[in-house]
Every structure is written in C-alpha cells, then in structure tokens.
Amino acid sequence: MAVSEVSNGRGELRILENLDELRTDLADYIAELSEAAVKQRGVFAIALSGGSLIDLMGKLCEAPYNKTVDWAKWYIFWADERVVAKNHSDSNYKLAKDGLLSKVSVVPSHVHSINDSVSAEEAADDYMFVIRQLVKTRMVSVSDISDCPKFDLILLGMGPDGHIASLFPNHAALDETDEWVTFIIDSPKPPPERITFTLPVINSASNVAMVVTGESKAEAVHLAIDDTGPDCPLLPARLVQPTKGKLVWFLDKPAASKLDGLQFSE
C-alpha cells in the first residue's frame, strides 16, 4: 500500500494493490474510528452511501471485526438515498441491509432510513428532522463552527462524472447551504427522485472517506485531487473539503492511474 498526504489540501491518499487489500484497509479504518468514537462519546454516528461501497465494506462482517466492533453503539444514516420502497432493488437501505447490517449485531432502532412513503421533498424534510432530534441528544455531535451535525464518519463513493452522494455536476443542489438534507427530482442517473446530505453537512464531518475503484473513475479522481488549473471542470468530489475534519481517499491502482506524479512499480 502507498500512503501519501496530498500537499494541496485534498486529504490523505491510500492506494491499494487490489480490492482485497482495499477491503481490509477500509475495515481497519472504520473499526479504528468506531472504537475511538465509542471511547470518546459512547456512540459512533456513521453515514453510508450506495453503489459498490457496501461490498467494499464487506470485511466488517467477518472475523475479527464482526466480534470486536461494538455494533450496539453504531447509529447508522445515509448520505443519500433513492426515494423508492425499502425493499426496492434501487434502495441504498436494502443494499446496506442485505450486504452488511443483517450480518452484524446492530440495534434496529439505531438504523435511520428515510420515510419511503412520502414525496422526495417530504422525505428530505423528515430526515432532517430525525437528524435534528439526534443532534439535540448528542447521539450525533454538532459542529463547533456552525449548527451542522458532525458525523463521526461519512463514507462516499464517486461516479465517473465526479458526483458524490446525490450531488451531481452543475446541479442546483450543490449550492444548497441552508438545509442539512435536500432533495432532487431530476437525477441524471436513475432513479430520478433522491434525497442527499448537502455539502455543508459532508464538510462538517469529523472524518470523510472517499472510496473509489476502477479505471472508469481514474479521470474523475485526477480532476478531484490534482491541481488541474482554473479551466478544468469543478467536480462535486473536489468540493469535499472537511472544515475541521480529516479526508481520506481509498483508491485501487486503476482508479489512481491518472494521478500526477505517481509511479507504480510493476
């Protein structure tokens, strides 16, 4: 594994030889953050995304993590969700339940999925209310420089277009700064109706992990991390800049293949 700090403030890079190494490193990272948060606060507030992320978290279901992680202290949220029924194949909740949550001993009442029986706008408002209540009781911390929730960890993937959560390039949702959770009804990627954390919430987290694999993402990784000059498109992933938290990129070699100045030995 190659670990390097990016000097332009784009976070720590962890470039793994293969997906198996990435899965192990990601599981170690999540388990360490969980242990530290539980020790400090008594709980671990984590926000998940969809896509390949849940599969890449799969080692957490295995020994030693399935026994050593204090699952009962986890409070689980989604950084974005498709406004579909919880049992629908497009549901990020279903993906996480089937691939992770049903295999470990999380407390069902600590799993905070969206209300799937209302409109996208109502679902976003409802989710923000739920988070607000948990901030009041400090199950979720609050930022000391804004009123935003401060999640212990937000896990994000990235699309080939550089989108993160359900924040897509050139979409008005990127400019939302007043709400913690917003909604979109015109996602360029189906399904069209989604809710998503806004950038201020993502950037208020104590830790943000960007987990990106595959050659199809290499150009977007380059544009999100490298100093590319003023004429390059500003990808949503480049706007992930935790204000006081730590950003870590987990990349496999194909995803990292277009980064400036990186030489891989064969």
mmCIF file of C-alpha atoms in Angstrom:
data_model
loop_
_atom_site.group_PDB
_atom_site.id
_atom_site.type_symbol
_atom_site.label_atom_id
_atom_site.label_comp_id
_atom_site.label_asym_id
_atom_site.label_seq_id
_atom_site.Cartn_x
_atom_site.Cartn_y
_atom_site.Cartn_z
ATOM 1 C CA MET A 1 0.000 0.000 0.000
ATOM 2 C CA ALA A 2 1.181 3.506 -0.803
ATOM 3 C CA VAL A 3 0.027 6.165 1.663
ATOM 4 C CA SER A 4 0.704 9.804 0.925
ATOM 5 C CA GLU A 5 -0.521 13.169 2.106
ATOM 6 C CA VAL A 6 -1.657 15.415 -0.754
ATOM 7 C CA SER A 7 0.058 18.762 -0.318
ATOM 8 C CA ASN A 8 -2.776 20.774 -1.883
ATOM 9 C CA GLY A 9 -5.135 20.022 0.985
ATOM 10 C CA ARG A 10 -7.001 17.236 -0.794
ATOM 11 C CA GLY A 11 -6.505 14.789 2.066
ATOM 12 C CA GLU A 12 -4.624 11.556 2.616
ATOM 13 C CA LEU A 13 -4.242 9.097 -0.250
ATOM 14 C CA ARG A 14 -4.272 5.367 0.386
ATOM 15 C CA ILE A 15 -3.565 3.495 -2.827
ATOM 16 C CA LEU A 16 -4.071 -0.247 -2.502
ATOM 17 C CA GLU A 17 -2.656 -3.038 -4.653
ATOM 18 C CA ASN A 18 -6.019 -4.722 -5.194
ATOM 19 C CA LEU A 19 -9.616 -4.819 -3.984
ATOM 20 C CA ASP A 20 -8.889 -7.375 -1.276
ATOM 21 C CA GLU A 21 -6.248 -5.108 0.274
ATOM 22 C CA LEU A 22 -8.608 -2.161 -0.045
ATOM 23 C CA ARG A 23 -11.386 -4.061 1.745
ATOM 24 C CA THR A 24 -9.039 -4.935 4.621
ATOM 25 C CA ASP A 25 -7.637 -1.420 4.931
ATOM 26 C CA LEU A 26 -11.124 0.108 4.832
ATOM 27 C CA ALA A 27 -12.388 -2.295 7.511
ATOM 28 C CA ASP A 28 -9.398 -1.468 9.747
ATOM 29 C CA TYR A 29 -10.001 2.257 9.255
ATOM 30 C CA ILE A 30 -13.725 2.058 10.077
ATOM 31 C CA ALA A 31 -13.127 -0.200 13.100
ATOM 32 C CA GLU A 32 -10.485 2.191 14.484
ATOM 33 C CA LEU A 33 -12.753 5.235 14.076
ATOM 34 C CA SER A 34 -15.638 3.328 15.673
ATOM 35 C CA GLU A 35 -13.514 2.379 18.680
ATOM 36 C CA ALA A 36 -12.229 5.943 19.104
ATOM 37 C CA ALA A 37 -15.715 7.497 18.879
ATOM 38 C CA VAL A 38 -17.248 4.992 21.309
ATOM 39 C CA LYS A 39 -14.411 5.647 23.757
ATOM 40 C CA GLN A 40 -14.819 9.412 23.449
ATOM 41 C CA ARG A 41 -18.590 9.850 23.009
ATOM 42 C CA GLY A 42 -20.173 6.467 23.772
ATOM 43 C CA VAL A 43 -21.618 6.195 20.240
ATOM 44 C CA PHE A 44 -20.478 6.069 16.607
ATOM 45 C CA ALA A 45 -22.561 8.041 14.089
ATOM 46 C CA ILE A 46 -21.828 6.842 10.554
ATOM 47 C CA ALA A 47 -23.398 7.777 7.216
ATOM 48 C CA LEU A 48 -23.307 5.316 4.321
ATOM 49 C CA SER A 49 -23.795 5.667 0.571
ATOM 50 C CA GLY A 50 -24.774 3.202 -2.138
ATOM 51 C CA GLY A 51 -23.003 1.799 -5.171
ATOM 52 C CA SER A 52 -20.051 -0.537 -4.619
ATOM 53 C CA LEU A 53 -19.317 0.900 -1.166
ATOM 54 C CA ILE A 54 -21.259 -1.734 0.825
ATOM 55 C CA ASP A 55 -19.486 -4.567 -0.980
ATOM 56 C CA LEU A 56 -16.132 -2.913 -0.219
ATOM 57 C CA MET A 57 -17.121 -2.737 3.481
ATOM 58 C CA GLY A 58 -17.813 -6.477 3.464
ATOM 59 C CA LYS A 59 -14.819 -7.492 5.588
ATOM 60 C CA LEU A 60 -16.587 -5.911 8.589
ATOM 61 C CA CYS A 61 -18.964 -8.902 8.550
ATOM 62 C CA GLU A 62 -16.032 -11.280 9.050
ATOM 63 C CA ALA A 63 -13.657 -12.084 11.901
ATOM 64 C CA PRO A 64 -12.278 -10.297 13.775
ATOM 65 C CA TYR A 65 -14.428 -7.229 13.080
ATOM 66 C CA ASN A 66 -17.828 -8.911 13.491
ATOM 67 C CA LYS A 67 -16.904 -9.624 17.122
ATOM 68 C CA THR A 68 -14.551 -6.753 18.029
ATOM 69 C CA VAL A 69 -16.600 -3.816 16.692
ATOM 70 C CA ASP A 70 -19.117 -2.508 19.249
ATOM 71 C CA TRP A 71 -22.062 -2.690 16.840
ATOM 72 C CA ALA A 72 -24.626 -1.790 19.504
ATOM 73 C CA LYS A 73 -23.104 1.707 19.682
ATOM 74 C CA TRP A 74 -23.477 2.384 15.942
ATOM 75 C CA TYR A 75 -26.056 4.929 14.769
ATOM 76 C CA ILE A 76 -26.455 4.492 11.022
ATOM 77 C CA PHE A 77 -27.585 7.055 8.451
ATOM 78 C CA TRP A 78 -27.447 7.508 4.698
ATOM 79 C CA ALA A 79 -25.607 10.369 2.990
ATOM 80 C CA ASP A 80 -28.037 9.864 0.130
ATOM 81 C CA GLU A 81 -30.978 7.657 -0.688
ATOM 82 C CA ARG A 82 -33.210 6.928 -3.624
ATOM 83 C CA VAL A 83 -36.879 7.725 -2.926
ATOM 84 C CA VAL A 84 -38.126 4.186 -3.501
ATOM 85 C CA ALA A 85 -39.603 1.489 -1.266
ATOM 86 C CA LYS A 86 -37.147 -0.003 1.236
ATOM 87 C CA ASN A 87 -37.432 -3.401 -0.454
ATOM 88 C CA HIS A 88 -36.799 -1.968 -3.952
ATOM 89 C CA SER A 89 -33.616 -3.053 -5.727
ATOM 90 C CA ASP A 90 -32.574 0.636 -6.090
ATOM 91 C CA SER A 91 -32.750 1.283 -2.328
ATOM 92 C CA ASN A 92 -29.439 2.089 -0.640
ATOM 93 C CA TYR A 93 -31.022 0.915 2.615
ATOM 94 C CA LYS A 94 -31.760 -2.512 1.109
ATOM 95 C CA LEU A 95 -28.223 -2.701 -0.276
ATOM 96 C CA ALA A 96 -26.730 -1.991 3.163
ATOM 97 C CA LYS A 97 -29.168 -4.253 4.988
ATOM 98 C CA ASP A 98 -28.553 -7.225 2.706
ATOM 99 C CA GLY A 99 -24.798 -6.733 2.404
ATOM 100 C CA LEU A 100 -23.843 -5.629 5.931
ATOM 101 C CA LEU A 101 -26.422 -4.698 8.545
ATOM 102 C CA SER A 102 -28.268 -8.035 8.604
ATOM 103 C CA LYS A 103 -24.950 -9.832 9.199
ATOM 104 C CA VAL A 104 -23.817 -7.914 12.294
ATOM 105 C CA SER A 105 -25.463 -7.092 15.615
ATOM 106 C CA VAL A 106 -26.599 -3.508 15.051
ATOM 107 C CA VAL A 107 -29.589 -2.255 17.048
ATOM 108 C CA PRO A 108 -32.558 -1.915 14.634
ATOM 109 C CA SER A 109 -33.754 1.329 16.260
ATOM 110 C CA HIS A 110 -30.323 2.863 15.611
ATOM 111 C CA VAL A 111 -30.714 2.387 11.849
ATOM 112 C CA HIS A 112 -32.165 5.621 10.456
ATOM 113 C CA SER A 113 -33.510 5.107 6.952
ATOM 114 C CA ILE A 114 -35.714 7.589 5.126
ATOM 115 C CA ASN A 115 -39.512 7.653 5.128
ATOM 116 C CA ASP A 116 -40.236 5.844 1.861
ATOM 117 C CA SER A 117 -43.972 6.583 1.805
ATOM 118 C CA VAL A 118 -43.805 10.327 1.052
ATOM 119 C CA SER A 119 -42.514 12.626 -1.696
ATOM 120 C CA ALA A 120 -38.817 13.392 -2.141
ATOM 121 C CA GLU A 121 -39.278 16.855 -0.636
ATOM 122 C CA GLU A 122 -41.142 15.496 2.392
ATOM 123 C CA ALA A 123 -38.596 12.684 2.798
ATOM 124 C CA ALA A 124 -35.747 15.230 2.911
ATOM 125 C CA ASP A 125 -37.587 17.380 5.488
ATOM 126 C CA ASP A 126 -38.446 14.307 7.550
ATOM 127 C CA TYR A 127 -34.844 13.053 7.507
ATOM 128 C CA MET A 128 -33.546 16.447 8.566
ATOM 129 C CA PHE A 129 -35.997 16.420 11.494
ATOM 130 C CA VAL A 130 -34.800 12.963 12.576
ATOM 131 C CA ILE A 131 -31.162 14.085 12.490
ATOM 132 C CA ARG A 132 -32.026 17.291 14.348
ATOM 133 C CA GLN A 133 -33.550 15.292 17.210
ATOM 134 C CA LEU A 134 -30.421 13.130 17.449
ATOM 135 C CA VAL A 135 -28.197 16.212 17.439
ATOM 136 C CA LYS A 136 -30.230 17.552 20.375
ATOM 137 C CA THR A 137 -29.461 14.398 22.379
ATOM 138 C CA ARG A 138 -25.854 14.382 21.066
ATOM 139 C CA MET A 139 -26.174 10.937 19.530
ATOM 140 C CA VAL A 140 -24.841 12.960 16.604
ATOM 141 C CA SER A 141 -22.313 15.653 17.509
ATOM 142 C CA VAL A 142 -22.698 19.251 16.389
ATOM 143 C CA SER A 143 -20.067 21.289 14.583
ATOM 144 C CA ASP A 144 -18.377 23.878 16.771
ATOM 145 C CA ILE A 145 -18.232 26.381 13.888
ATOM 146 C CA SER A 146 -21.770 26.005 12.519
ATOM 147 C CA ASP A 147 -25.036 24.405 13.560
ATOM 148 C CA CYS A 148 -24.424 21.447 11.217
ATOM 149 C CA PRO A 149 -24.393 17.882 12.505
ATOM 150 C CA LYS A 150 -20.884 16.470 12.853
ATOM 151 C CA PHE A 151 -20.958 12.804 11.909
ATOM 152 C CA ASP A 152 -18.077 10.684 13.140
ATOM 153 C CA LEU A 153 -17.674 9.254 9.633
ATOM 154 C CA ILE A 154 -19.293 9.853 6.247
ATOM 155 C CA LEU A 155 -18.459 7.219 3.632
ATOM 156 C CA LEU A 156 -18.764 8.287 -0.001
ATOM 157 C CA GLY A 157 -18.216 6.703 -3.376
ATOM 158 C CA MET A 158 -17.758 8.697 -6.563
ATOM 159 C CA GLY A 159 -19.185 8.322 -10.049
ATOM 160 C CA PRO A 160 -17.195 8.641 -13.287
ATOM 161 C CA ASP A 161 -18.748 12.129 -13.578
ATOM 162 C CA GLY A 162 -17.333 13.078 -10.161
ATOM 163 C CA HIS A 163 -20.684 13.035 -8.344
ATOM 164 C CA ILE A 164 -20.774 12.181 -4.634
ATOM 165 C CA ALA A 165 -23.854 11.220 -2.608
ATOM 166 C CA SER A 166 -26.608 12.531 -4.921
ATOM 167 C CA LEU A 167 -24.797 15.783 -5.661
ATOM 168 C CA PHE A 168 -24.263 15.843 -9.422
ATOM 169 C CA PRO A 169 -22.131 18.193 -11.559
ATOM 170 C CA ASN A 170 -23.741 21.572 -12.287
ATOM 171 C CA HIS A 171 -26.835 20.714 -10.229
ATOM 172 C CA ALA A 172 -28.536 23.336 -8.075
ATOM 173 C CA ALA A 173 -28.309 21.015 -5.036
ATOM 174 C CA LEU A 174 -24.565 21.768 -4.895
ATOM 175 C CA ASP A 175 -25.404 25.358 -3.946
ATOM 176 C CA GLU A 176 -27.738 24.434 -1.069
ATOM 177 C CA THR A 177 -26.233 25.817 2.131
ATOM 178 C CA ASP A 178 -29.241 26.394 4.391
ATOM 179 C CA GLU A 179 -30.601 22.859 4.655
ATOM 180 C CA TRP A 180 -28.837 19.775 6.020
ATOM 181 C CA VAL A 181 -30.687 17.459 3.660
ATOM 182 C CA THR A 182 -32.032 18.382 0.242
ATOM 183 C CA PHE A 183 -33.941 16.544 -2.483
ATOM 184 C CA ILE A 184 -33.694 16.194 -6.226
ATOM 185 C CA ILE A 185 -36.346 15.003 -8.667
ATOM 186 C CA ASP A 186 -34.219 15.150 -11.817
ATOM 187 C CA SER A 187 -31.218 12.951 -11.112
ATOM 188 C CA PRO A 188 -29.211 12.417 -14.315
ATOM 189 C CA LYS A 189 -28.834 8.819 -13.151
ATOM 190 C CA PRO A 190 -31.972 6.759 -12.425
ATOM 191 C CA PRO A 191 -33.984 6.700 -10.278
ATOM 192 C CA PRO A 192 -34.698 10.450 -10.608
ATOM 193 C CA GLU A 193 -36.001 11.158 -7.083
ATOM 194 C CA ARG A 194 -33.428 11.203 -4.286
ATOM 195 C CA ILE A 195 -32.507 12.840 -1.002
ATOM 196 C CA THR A 196 -28.950 13.821 -0.174
ATOM 197 C CA PHE A 197 -26.809 15.405 2.504
ATOM 198 C CA THR A 198 -25.683 18.865 1.434
ATOM 199 C CA LEU A 199 -22.047 19.933 1.152
ATOM 200 C CA PRO A 200 -22.054 21.827 4.489
ATOM 201 C CA VAL A 201 -23.056 18.611 6.305
ATOM 202 C CA ILE A 202 -20.499 16.488 4.453
ATOM 203 C CA ASN A 203 -17.776 19.042 5.178
ATOM 204 C CA SER A 204 -18.710 19.247 8.867
ATOM 205 C CA ALA A 205 -17.943 15.559 9.491
ATOM 206 C CA SER A 206 -15.051 14.520 11.733
ATOM 207 C CA ASN A 207 -13.960 12.074 9.036
ATOM 208 C CA VAL A 208 -14.860 11.660 5.360
ATOM 209 C CA ALA A 209 -13.700 8.632 3.384
ATOM 210 C CA MET A 210 -13.866 8.674 -0.403
ATOM 211 C CA VAL A 211 -13.785 5.067 -1.645
ATOM 212 C CA VAL A 212 -13.160 4.846 -5.392
ATOM 213 C CA THR A 213 -12.199 1.866 -7.526
ATOM 214 C CA GLY A 214 -11.803 1.039 -11.191
ATOM 215 C CA GLU A 215 -10.233 2.574 -14.275
ATOM 216 C CA SER A 216 -13.519 4.221 -15.305
ATOM 217 C CA LYS A 217 -13.117 6.603 -12.339
ATOM 218 C CA ALA A 218 -9.432 7.466 -12.999
ATOM 219 C CA GLU A 219 -10.055 10.719 -14.850
ATOM 220 C CA ALA A 220 -12.521 11.928 -12.211
ATOM 221 C CA VAL A 221 -10.024 11.016 -9.447
ATOM 222 C CA HIS A 222 -7.380 13.091 -11.255
ATOM 223 C CA LEU A 223 -9.733 16.081 -11.577
ATOM 224 C CA ALA A 224 -10.875 15.765 -7.950
ATOM 225 C CA ILE A 225 -7.407 15.548 -6.396
ATOM 226 C CA ASP A 226 -4.718 17.054 -8.621
ATOM 227 C CA ASP A 227 -4.053 20.746 -9.198
ATOM 228 C CA THR A 228 -5.655 20.972 -12.620
ATOM 229 C CA GLY A 229 -5.891 24.732 -13.155
ATOM 230 C CA PRO A 230 -8.857 27.106 -13.399
ATOM 231 C CA ASP A 231 -10.155 25.847 -16.747
ATOM 232 C CA CYS A 232 -10.937 22.322 -15.578
ATOM 233 C CA PRO A 233 -14.477 21.363 -14.578
ATOM 234 C CA LEU A 234 -15.149 21.668 -10.850
ATOM 235 C CA LEU A 235 -16.392 18.216 -9.867
ATOM 236 C CA PRO A 236 -18.630 17.744 -6.808
ATOM 237 C CA ALA A 237 -15.946 15.423 -5.374
ATOM 238 C CA ARG A 238 -13.464 18.300 -5.402
ATOM 239 C CA LEU A 239 -15.844 20.278 -3.168
ATOM 240 C CA VAL A 240 -15.450 17.695 -0.399
ATOM 241 C CA GLN A 241 -13.145 19.637 1.908
ATOM 242 C CA PRO A 242 -13.841 18.914 5.589
ATOM 243 C CA THR A 243 -13.619 22.186 7.514
ATOM 244 C CA LYS A 244 -12.001 20.713 10.616
ATOM 245 C CA GLY A 245 -12.206 17.004 9.873
ATOM 246 C CA LYS A 246 -9.979 14.574 8.001
ATOM 247 C CA LEU A 247 -10.410 13.431 4.393
ATOM 248 C CA VAL A 248 -9.010 10.044 3.334
ATOM 249 C CA TRP A 249 -9.113 8.600 -0.200
ATOM 250 C CA PHE A 250 -9.157 4.815 -0.585
ATOM 251 C CA LEU A 251 -8.155 4.026 -4.178
ATOM 252 C CA ASP A 252 -7.160 0.910 -6.049
ATOM 253 C CA LYS A 253 -4.371 1.220 -8.617
ATOM 254 C CA PRO A 254 -6.672 1.557 -11.664
ATOM 255 C CA ALA A 255 -8.595 4.428 -10.033
ATOM 256 C CA ALA A 256 -5.309 6.139 -9.112
ATOM 257 C CA SER A 257 -3.683 5.560 -12.502
ATOM 258 C CA LYS A 258 -4.057 9.145 -13.788
ATOM 259 C CA LEU A 259 -2.892 10.970 -10.662
ATOM 260 C CA ASP A 260 0.003 13.364 -11.231
ATOM 261 C CA GLY A 261 3.423 12.245 -10.097
ATOM 262 C CA LEU A 262 2.521 8.695 -9.110
ATOM 263 C CA GLN A 263 4.752 5.915 -10.406
ATOM 264 C CA PHE A 264 3.740 2.324 -9.778
ATOM 265 C CA SER A 265 6.381 -0.349 -9.800
ATOM 266 C CA GLU A 266 5.374 -3.479 -11.646
#
